[in-house]
Structure formats: structure tokens, C-alpha cells
Short mmCIF file of C-alpha atoms (C1' of nucleotides) and ligand atoms in Angstrom, two decimals:
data_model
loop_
_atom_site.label_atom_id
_atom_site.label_comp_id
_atom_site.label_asym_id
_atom_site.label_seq_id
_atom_site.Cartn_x
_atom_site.Cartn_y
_atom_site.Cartn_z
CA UNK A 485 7.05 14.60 -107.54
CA UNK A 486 8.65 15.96 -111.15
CA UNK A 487 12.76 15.61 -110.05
CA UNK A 488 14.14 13.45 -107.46
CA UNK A 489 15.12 14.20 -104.38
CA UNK A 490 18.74 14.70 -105.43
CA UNK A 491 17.90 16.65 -108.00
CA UNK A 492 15.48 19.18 -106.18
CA UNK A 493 18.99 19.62 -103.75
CA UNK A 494 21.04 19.87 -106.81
CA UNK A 495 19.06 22.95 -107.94
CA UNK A 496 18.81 24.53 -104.68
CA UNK A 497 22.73 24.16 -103.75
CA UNK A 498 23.36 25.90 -107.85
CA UNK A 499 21.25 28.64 -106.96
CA UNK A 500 22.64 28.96 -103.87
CA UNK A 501 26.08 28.97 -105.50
CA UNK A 502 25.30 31.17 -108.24
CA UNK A 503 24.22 34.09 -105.53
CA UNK A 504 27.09 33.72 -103.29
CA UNK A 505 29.20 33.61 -106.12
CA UNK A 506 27.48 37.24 -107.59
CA UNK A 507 29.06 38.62 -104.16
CA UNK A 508 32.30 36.81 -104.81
CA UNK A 509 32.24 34.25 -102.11
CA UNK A 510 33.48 30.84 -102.42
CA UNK A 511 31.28 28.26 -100.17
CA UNK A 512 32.05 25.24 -98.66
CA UNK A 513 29.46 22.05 -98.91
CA UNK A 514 28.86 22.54 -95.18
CA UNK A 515 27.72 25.93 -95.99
CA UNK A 516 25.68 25.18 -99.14
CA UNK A 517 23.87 22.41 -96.80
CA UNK A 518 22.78 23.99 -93.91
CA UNK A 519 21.91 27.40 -96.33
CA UNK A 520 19.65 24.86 -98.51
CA UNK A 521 18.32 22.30 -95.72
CA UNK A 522 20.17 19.59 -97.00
CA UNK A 523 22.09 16.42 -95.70
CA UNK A 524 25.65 17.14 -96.23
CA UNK A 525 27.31 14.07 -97.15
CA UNK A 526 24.61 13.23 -99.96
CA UNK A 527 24.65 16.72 -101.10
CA UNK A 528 28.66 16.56 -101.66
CA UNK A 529 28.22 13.52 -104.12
CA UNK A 530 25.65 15.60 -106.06
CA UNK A 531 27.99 18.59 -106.45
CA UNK A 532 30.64 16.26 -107.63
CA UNK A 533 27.90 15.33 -110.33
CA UNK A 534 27.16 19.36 -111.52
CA UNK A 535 31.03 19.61 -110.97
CA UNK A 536 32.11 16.84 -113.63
CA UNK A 537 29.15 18.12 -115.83
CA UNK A 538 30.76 21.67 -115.63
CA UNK A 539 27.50 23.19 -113.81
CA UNK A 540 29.58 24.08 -110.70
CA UNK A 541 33.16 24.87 -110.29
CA UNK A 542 34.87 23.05 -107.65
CA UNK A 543 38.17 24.40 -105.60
CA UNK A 544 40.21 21.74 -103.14
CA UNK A 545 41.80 23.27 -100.60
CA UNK A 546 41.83 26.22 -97.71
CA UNK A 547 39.73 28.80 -99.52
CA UNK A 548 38.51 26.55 -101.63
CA UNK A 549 34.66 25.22 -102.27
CA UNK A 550 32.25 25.38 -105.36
CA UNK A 551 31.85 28.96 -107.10
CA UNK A 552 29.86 29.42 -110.47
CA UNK A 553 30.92 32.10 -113.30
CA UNK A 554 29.40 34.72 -114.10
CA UNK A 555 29.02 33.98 -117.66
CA UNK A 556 27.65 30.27 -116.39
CA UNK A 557 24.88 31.31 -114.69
CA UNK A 558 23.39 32.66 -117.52
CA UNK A 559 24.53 29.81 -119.75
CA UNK A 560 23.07 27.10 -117.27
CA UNK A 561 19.66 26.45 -117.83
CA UNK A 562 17.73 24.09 -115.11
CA UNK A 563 17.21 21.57 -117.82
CA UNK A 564 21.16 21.03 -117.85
CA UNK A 565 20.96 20.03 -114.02
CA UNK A 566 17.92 17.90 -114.10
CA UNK A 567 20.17 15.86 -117.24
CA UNK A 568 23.19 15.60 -115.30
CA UNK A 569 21.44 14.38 -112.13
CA UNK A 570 17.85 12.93 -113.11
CA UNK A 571 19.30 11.95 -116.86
CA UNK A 572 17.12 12.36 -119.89
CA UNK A 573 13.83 10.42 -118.41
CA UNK A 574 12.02 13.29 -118.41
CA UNK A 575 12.44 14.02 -122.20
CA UNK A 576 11.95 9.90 -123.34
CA UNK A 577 9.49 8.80 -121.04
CA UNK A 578 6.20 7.46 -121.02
CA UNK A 579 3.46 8.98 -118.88
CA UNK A 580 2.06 5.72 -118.38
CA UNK A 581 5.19 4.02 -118.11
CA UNK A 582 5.92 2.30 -121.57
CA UNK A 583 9.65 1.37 -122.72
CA UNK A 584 9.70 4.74 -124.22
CA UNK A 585 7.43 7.42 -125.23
CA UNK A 586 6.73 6.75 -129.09
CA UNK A 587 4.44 8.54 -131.29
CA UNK A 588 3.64 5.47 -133.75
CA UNK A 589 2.51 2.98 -131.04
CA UNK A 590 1.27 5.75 -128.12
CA UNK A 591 -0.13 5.16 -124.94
CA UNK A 592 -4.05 6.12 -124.38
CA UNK A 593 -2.00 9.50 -122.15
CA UNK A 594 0.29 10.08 -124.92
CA UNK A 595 -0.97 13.47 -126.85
CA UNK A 596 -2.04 15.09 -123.15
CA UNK A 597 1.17 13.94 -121.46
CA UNK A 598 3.01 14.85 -124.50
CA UNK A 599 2.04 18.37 -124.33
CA UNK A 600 2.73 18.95 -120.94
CA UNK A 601 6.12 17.68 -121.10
CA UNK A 602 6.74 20.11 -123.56
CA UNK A 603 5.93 22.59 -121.64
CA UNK A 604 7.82 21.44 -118.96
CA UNK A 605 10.86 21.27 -120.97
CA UNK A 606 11.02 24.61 -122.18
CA UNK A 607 10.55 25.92 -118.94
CA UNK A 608 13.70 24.25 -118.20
CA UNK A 609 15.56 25.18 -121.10
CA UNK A 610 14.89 28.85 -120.65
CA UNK A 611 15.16 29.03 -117.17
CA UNK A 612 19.30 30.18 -116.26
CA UNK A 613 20.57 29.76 -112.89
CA UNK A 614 21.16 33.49 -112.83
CA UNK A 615 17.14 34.24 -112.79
CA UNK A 616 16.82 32.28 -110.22
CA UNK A 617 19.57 33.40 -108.21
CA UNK A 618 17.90 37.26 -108.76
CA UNK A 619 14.43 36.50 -107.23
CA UNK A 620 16.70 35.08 -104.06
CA UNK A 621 19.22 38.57 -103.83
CA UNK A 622 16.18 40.58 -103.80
CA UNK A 623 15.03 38.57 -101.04
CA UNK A 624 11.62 37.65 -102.92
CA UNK A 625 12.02 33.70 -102.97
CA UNK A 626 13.96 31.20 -100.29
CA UNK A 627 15.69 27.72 -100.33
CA UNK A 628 14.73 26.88 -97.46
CA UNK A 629 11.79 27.30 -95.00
CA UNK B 723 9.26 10.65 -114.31
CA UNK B 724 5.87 12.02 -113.41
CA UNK B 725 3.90 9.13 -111.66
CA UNK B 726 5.04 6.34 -109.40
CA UNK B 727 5.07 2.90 -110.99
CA UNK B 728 2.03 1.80 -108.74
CA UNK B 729 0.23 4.87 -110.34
CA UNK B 730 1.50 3.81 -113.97
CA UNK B 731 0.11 0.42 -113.81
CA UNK B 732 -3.49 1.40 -111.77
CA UNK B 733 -3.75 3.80 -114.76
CA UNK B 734 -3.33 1.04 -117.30
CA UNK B 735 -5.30 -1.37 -115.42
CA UNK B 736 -8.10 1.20 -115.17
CA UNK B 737 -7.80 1.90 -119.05
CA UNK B 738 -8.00 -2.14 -119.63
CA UNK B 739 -10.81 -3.01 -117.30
CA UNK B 740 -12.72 0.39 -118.47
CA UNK B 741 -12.12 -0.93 -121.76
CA UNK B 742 -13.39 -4.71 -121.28
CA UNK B 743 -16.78 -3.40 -119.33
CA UNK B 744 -17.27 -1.76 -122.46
CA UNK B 745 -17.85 -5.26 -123.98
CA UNK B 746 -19.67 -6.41 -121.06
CA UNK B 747 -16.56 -8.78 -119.60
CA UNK B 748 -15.59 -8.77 -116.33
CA UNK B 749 -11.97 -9.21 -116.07
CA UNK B 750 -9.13 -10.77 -113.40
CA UNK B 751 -6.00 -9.92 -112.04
CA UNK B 752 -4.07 -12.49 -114.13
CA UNK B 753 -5.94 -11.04 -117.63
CA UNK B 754 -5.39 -7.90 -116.47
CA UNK B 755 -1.28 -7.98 -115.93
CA UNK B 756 -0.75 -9.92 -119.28
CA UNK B 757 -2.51 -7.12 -120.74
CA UNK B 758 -0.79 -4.14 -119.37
CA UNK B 759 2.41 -6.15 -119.08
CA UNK B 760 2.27 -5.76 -115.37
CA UNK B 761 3.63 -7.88 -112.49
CA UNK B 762 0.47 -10.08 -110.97
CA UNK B 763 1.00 -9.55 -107.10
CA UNK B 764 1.60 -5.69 -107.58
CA UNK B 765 -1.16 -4.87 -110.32
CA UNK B 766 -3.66 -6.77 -107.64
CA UNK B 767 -2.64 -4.87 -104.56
CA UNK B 768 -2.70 -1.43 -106.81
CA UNK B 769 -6.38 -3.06 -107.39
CA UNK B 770 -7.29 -3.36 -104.02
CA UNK B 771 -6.80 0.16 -103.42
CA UNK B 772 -8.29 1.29 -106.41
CA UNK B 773 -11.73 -0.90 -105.43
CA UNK B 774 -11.32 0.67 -101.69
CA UNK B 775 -11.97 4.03 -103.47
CA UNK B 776 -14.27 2.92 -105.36
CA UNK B 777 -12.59 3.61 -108.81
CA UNK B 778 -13.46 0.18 -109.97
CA UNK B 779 -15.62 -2.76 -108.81
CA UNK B 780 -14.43 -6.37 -107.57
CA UNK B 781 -16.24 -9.15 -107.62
CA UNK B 782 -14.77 -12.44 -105.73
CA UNK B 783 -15.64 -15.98 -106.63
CA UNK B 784 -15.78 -17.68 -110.36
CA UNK B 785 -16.88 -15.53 -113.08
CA UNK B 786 -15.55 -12.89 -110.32
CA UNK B 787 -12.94 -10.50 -111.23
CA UNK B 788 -13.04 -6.21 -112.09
CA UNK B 789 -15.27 -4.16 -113.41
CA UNK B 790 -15.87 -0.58 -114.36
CA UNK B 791 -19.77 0.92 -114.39
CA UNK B 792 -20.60 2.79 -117.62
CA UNK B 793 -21.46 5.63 -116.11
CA UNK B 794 -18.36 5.57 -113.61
CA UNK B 795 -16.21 5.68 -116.63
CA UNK B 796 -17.26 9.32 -117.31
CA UNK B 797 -17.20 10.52 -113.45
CA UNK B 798 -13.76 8.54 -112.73
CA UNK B 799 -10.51 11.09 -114.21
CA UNK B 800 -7.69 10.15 -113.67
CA UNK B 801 -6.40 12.72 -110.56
CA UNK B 802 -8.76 10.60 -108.90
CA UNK B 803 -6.77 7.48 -109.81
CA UNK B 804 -3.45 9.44 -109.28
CA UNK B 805 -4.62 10.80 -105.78
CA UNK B 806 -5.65 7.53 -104.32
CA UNK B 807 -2.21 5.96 -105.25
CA UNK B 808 0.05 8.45 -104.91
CA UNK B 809 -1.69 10.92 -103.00
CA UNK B 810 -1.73 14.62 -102.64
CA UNK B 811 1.90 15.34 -103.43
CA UNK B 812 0.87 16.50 -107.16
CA UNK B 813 -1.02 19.26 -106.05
CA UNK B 814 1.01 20.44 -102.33
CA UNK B 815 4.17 19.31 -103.45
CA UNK B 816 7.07 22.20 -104.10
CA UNK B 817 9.22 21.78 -107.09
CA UNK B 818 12.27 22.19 -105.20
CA UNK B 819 11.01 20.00 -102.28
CA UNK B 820 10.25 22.48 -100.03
CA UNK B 821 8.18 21.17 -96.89
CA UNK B 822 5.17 22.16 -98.91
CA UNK B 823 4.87 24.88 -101.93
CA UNK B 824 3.57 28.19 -100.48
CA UNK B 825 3.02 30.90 -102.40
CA UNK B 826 3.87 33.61 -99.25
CA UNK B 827 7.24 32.19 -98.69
CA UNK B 828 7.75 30.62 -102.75
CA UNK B 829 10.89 28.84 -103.52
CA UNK B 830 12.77 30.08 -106.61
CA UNK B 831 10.98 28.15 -108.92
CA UNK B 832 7.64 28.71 -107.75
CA UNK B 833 5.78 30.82 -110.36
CA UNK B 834 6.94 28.83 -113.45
CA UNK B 835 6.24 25.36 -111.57
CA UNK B 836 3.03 26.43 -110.28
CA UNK B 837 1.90 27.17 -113.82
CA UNK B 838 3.05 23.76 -115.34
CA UNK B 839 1.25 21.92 -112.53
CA UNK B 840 -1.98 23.56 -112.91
CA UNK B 841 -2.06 22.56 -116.68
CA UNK B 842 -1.18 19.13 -115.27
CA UNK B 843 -3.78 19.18 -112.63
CA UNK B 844 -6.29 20.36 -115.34
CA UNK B 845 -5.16 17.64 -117.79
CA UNK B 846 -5.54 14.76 -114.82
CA UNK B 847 -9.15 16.34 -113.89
CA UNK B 848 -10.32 16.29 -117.48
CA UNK B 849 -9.38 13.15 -118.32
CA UNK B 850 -11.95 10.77 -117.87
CA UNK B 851 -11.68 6.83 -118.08
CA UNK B 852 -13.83 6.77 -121.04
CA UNK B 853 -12.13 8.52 -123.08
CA UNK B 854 -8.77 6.61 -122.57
CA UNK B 855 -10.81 3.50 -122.96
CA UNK B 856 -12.18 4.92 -126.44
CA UNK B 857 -8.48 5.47 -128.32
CA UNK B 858 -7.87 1.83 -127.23
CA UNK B 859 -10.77 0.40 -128.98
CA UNK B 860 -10.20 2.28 -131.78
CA UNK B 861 -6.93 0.67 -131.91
CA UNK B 862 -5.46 3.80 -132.23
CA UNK B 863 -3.19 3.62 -128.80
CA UNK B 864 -1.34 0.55 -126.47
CA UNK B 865 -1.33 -0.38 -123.01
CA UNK B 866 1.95 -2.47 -123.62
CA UNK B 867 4.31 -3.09 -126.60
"C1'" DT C 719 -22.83 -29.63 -99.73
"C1'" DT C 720 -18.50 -29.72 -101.98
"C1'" DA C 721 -15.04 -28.30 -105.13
"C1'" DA C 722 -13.16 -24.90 -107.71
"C1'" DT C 723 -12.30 -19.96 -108.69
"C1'" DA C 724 -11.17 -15.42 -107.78
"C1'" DA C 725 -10.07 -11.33 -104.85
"C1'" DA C 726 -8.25 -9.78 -100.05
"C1'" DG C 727 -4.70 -9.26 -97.09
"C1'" DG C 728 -0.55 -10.12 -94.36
"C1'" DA C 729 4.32 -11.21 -94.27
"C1'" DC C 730 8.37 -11.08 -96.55
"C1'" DA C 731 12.09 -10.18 -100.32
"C1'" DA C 732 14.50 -7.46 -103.85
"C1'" DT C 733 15.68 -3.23 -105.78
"C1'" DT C 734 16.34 1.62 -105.96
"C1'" DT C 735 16.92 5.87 -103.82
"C1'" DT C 736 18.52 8.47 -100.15
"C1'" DA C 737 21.93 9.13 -96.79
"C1'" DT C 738 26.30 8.37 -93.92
"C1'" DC C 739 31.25 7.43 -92.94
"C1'" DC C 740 35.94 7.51 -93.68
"C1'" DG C 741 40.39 7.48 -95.94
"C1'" DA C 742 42.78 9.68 -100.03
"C1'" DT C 743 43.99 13.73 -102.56
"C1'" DT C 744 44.80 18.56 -103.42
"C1'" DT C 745 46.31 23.01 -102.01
"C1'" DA C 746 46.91 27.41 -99.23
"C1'" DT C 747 49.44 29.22 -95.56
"C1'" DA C 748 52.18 29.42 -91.33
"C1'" DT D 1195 58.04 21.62 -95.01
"C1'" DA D 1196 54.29 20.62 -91.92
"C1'" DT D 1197 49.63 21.40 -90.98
"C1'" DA D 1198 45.13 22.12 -91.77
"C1'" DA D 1199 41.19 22.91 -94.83
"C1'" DA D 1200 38.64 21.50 -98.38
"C1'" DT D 1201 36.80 18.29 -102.19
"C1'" DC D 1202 36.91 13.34 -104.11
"C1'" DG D 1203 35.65 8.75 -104.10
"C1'" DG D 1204 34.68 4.15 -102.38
"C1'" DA D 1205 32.13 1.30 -99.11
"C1'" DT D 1206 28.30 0.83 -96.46
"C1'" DA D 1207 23.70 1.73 -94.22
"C1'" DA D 1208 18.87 3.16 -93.97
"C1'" DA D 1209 14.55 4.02 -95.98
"C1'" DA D 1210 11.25 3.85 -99.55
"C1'" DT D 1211 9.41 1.66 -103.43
"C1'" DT D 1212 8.59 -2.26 -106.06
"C1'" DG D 1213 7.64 -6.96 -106.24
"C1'" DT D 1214 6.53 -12.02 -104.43
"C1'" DC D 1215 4.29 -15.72 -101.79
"C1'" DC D 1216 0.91 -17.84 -99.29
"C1'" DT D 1217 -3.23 -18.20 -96.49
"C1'" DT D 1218 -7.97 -16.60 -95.84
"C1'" DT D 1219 -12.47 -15.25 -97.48
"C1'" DA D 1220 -16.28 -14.99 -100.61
"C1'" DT D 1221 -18.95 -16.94 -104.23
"C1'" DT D 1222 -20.39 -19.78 -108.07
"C1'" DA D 1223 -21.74 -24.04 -109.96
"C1'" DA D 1224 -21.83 -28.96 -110.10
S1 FES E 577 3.69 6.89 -125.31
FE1 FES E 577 3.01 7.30 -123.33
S2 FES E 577 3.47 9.37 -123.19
FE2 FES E 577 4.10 8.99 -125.20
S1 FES E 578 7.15 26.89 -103.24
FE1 FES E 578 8.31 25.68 -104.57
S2 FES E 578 6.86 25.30 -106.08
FE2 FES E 578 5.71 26.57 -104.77
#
DNA sequence: TTAATAAAGGACAATTTTATCCGATTTATA
DNA sequence: TATAAATCGGATAAAATTGTCCTTTATTAA
């Protein structure tokens, strides 16, 4: 409804990262998949998108797979993922589907949509992988059902 | 971002024909699409399901075309117009894509999308067709640019 | 009663998004 | 050094959404 598909996996397989990686654990895209209910292939071309925007770090190799710093998952915020997958729609457009949302020639939506965007967006931007990764380890929230 | 692009353009046409009833003139498909800067074929099909739900009122033959009742554009808001398009998603959906969002099993995201969507859900239930219809005749919003 | 006008609806086409497959590349370890 | 494990990346396929075309149906007015 509010990200696309890919980017609703893109989330889950960070968050799924992030906690694995708070116990020290590498994990392999097969892994990440069948931990977030994902299909594999697809989610391996998203990684490579949080990997080249520096969300996820990626190992080649025996031993290898995607880990996340420490320091990252408090540094990545969800609005960083939804960029780097969904791309900055969700900040420029138009509820009602204009070019672009604009202030000086608005759409009838514009001041309601306007102000639920915001809010949207600084849920995002305050919202760290690492938070997310918490309510998971304490076994409060899932990625799958 | 937030809406499909069926539900974009039934919104706009809604707006426009709301806006012409207002004057008394009944409006077609054709009129309508030039004004909302709409594709013909689509905007009419989005049409036909928004006169199956009775969100506006068609009227075939010459001087036929769409209509809005006065008093309809007060009851009509616009989850009604998002629900017959694009259904139900808006309000079961899970940010994450979940199967559905469930508050007993809640994916990570759960609290802080749950709030956002109920301020969207109020928004779209508070909105009425009227008052879209009134910023446009004020000339104080657009339907197109 | 006929001609013209407008929506309804079915079939089809194009585009975008989602998803799969497979060979190339990198790297750890036996 | 050979092998195997893992990501990378390109090509392709499937599904969903968006968009078109054309025939039928209803209705008005001459
Ligand atoms: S112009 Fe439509 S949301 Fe801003
Ligand atoms: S379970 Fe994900 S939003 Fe409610």
C-alpha cells in the first residue's frame, strides 16, 4: 500500500540482518529469505541495491553473506531504505497524482495529504534499523507469520 | 506513492464532476479526461465502477453524461472512493506486507505504521467531495497543470 | 421512427513490477 | 592449486496494473 513490494522485503531482510548481525552471524540470502518469507532470487537483487547504497554489507565467498555494523544500525534510518529502493516518490509526490507535489499550484488533497506525508517522513527518518531489530530479539514483533 | 493511478484519477474525476453539478452541468467522459488530464478509456472504466457504487450518477444518451447529487457531495468522502477502487488494503494492509497487519502477532513496524494510517484513514473519512469541489471553484487548487 | 449521442462492457495491448534462471566473479579452505 | 561457497549481474519470464479499441445498449431529439 505505502512501499512496494520490494521495498517492504528490503526492510524486513535489514532488520533481519541487523539482529543476526547483534549475535555476530553472517547470513546468507537463502537464509535471510526463508527467515523473512521472501522469494530468493528477487530478494538477492534488492540486497545488491541496500549493498551499493551502503545499508548492508555484503561478503563473497565461504563464510561470507550480508552483515550490518553496529554503528549502522543506528545510523540507518528506514527512510534511507525506502530512497534507495522506492526512490524519493514518497517525499515529491502528489496525492492525487500531479507531475509533482507543488505548493503554488496544489491539488484540491494537497494541505491534508501534505500533512500526512510529513508525518510519514519523520517516522522514517527517526526510525534506525537497530529499534527495530530490538522489538524482534526480545521476541515482541516477527517478519514473518 | 499512496493511491493506485485508477484511484488518482476517480478522485479527480469525482472532484471535477462534483464540481460541474455544482453549476448544474452534467458532464462526459471525454470533458471529464481533458479536464483532469486523464486517459479517456481508463477515466471511463474507473467511472463505471464509481457509478456501480453509487459514488456518482450516469446518465446514457445525448445530454447524458455524470453527475454528482448535492447532497451526495457531503455523504461521499473520499475512503469511500478509495475503497471501491482500490479496496480494503488501506485499512488491513501491514506495512511490511505481512499477510495482513495484526496487532497479536505485529511486524516490527507495527505501532508507528498503525498510527500514521489511522490519521490517514481519518483524513480519507473526513474528507468529503464538497469540500474538494469548493477549493476548486475558488480557484484556489488544480486538477491538472 | 430514425439518427445521433453518450455510457457500458468485453477483448486485447502495453507497461511496470515482481520473480526466476544461469553464468561470472570473488574468496576461504582443504 | 583445486574446489566449493557465496554474491553479482545480465537475460528472461510471469503477473499485475495501466491503457486502448470496438461493439452493444440506452436515450434524446428531430
Ligand atoms: S499538489 Fe497534490 S499533494 Fe501536493
Ligand atoms: S503488522 Fe505490520 S503494520 Fe500491523
Amino acid at each position: 500500500m505505502m512501499f512496494s513490494k520490494a521495498c517492504e522485503y528490503g526492510i524486513r531482510a535489514a532488520v533481519y540482518i541487523a539482529l543476526q548481525s547483534l549475535e555476530g552471524r553472517r547470513v546468507s540470502v537463502t537464509e535471510i529469505a526463508e527467515e523473512i518469507d521472501s522469494p530468493v532470487a528477487f530478494t538477492a537483487k534488492i540486497l545488491q541495491q541496500l549493498n551499493r547504497n551502503k545499508i548492508v554489507h555484503s561478503v563473497k565467498g565461504p563464510t561470507g553473506g550480508f552483515e550490518i555494523e553496529r554503528e549502522d544500525m543506528d545510523s540507518v534510518k528506514l527512510n534511507m531504505i525506502v530512497k534507495a529502493i522506492d526512490g524519493d516518490q514518497i517525499y515529491k509526490g502528489c496525492g492525487l497524482g500531479l507531475k509533482e507535489c507543488n505548493a503554488l499550484q496544489p491539488c484540491p488533497l494537497h494541505d491534508k495529504f501534505v500533512d500526512i506525508r510529513t508525518n510519514l517522513k519523520k517516522m522514517l527518518q527517526n526510525t534506525s534499523l537497530y529499534e527495530l531489530a530490538m522489538g524482534l530479539e526480545v521476541g515482541l514483533t516477527y517478519l514473518k507469520r
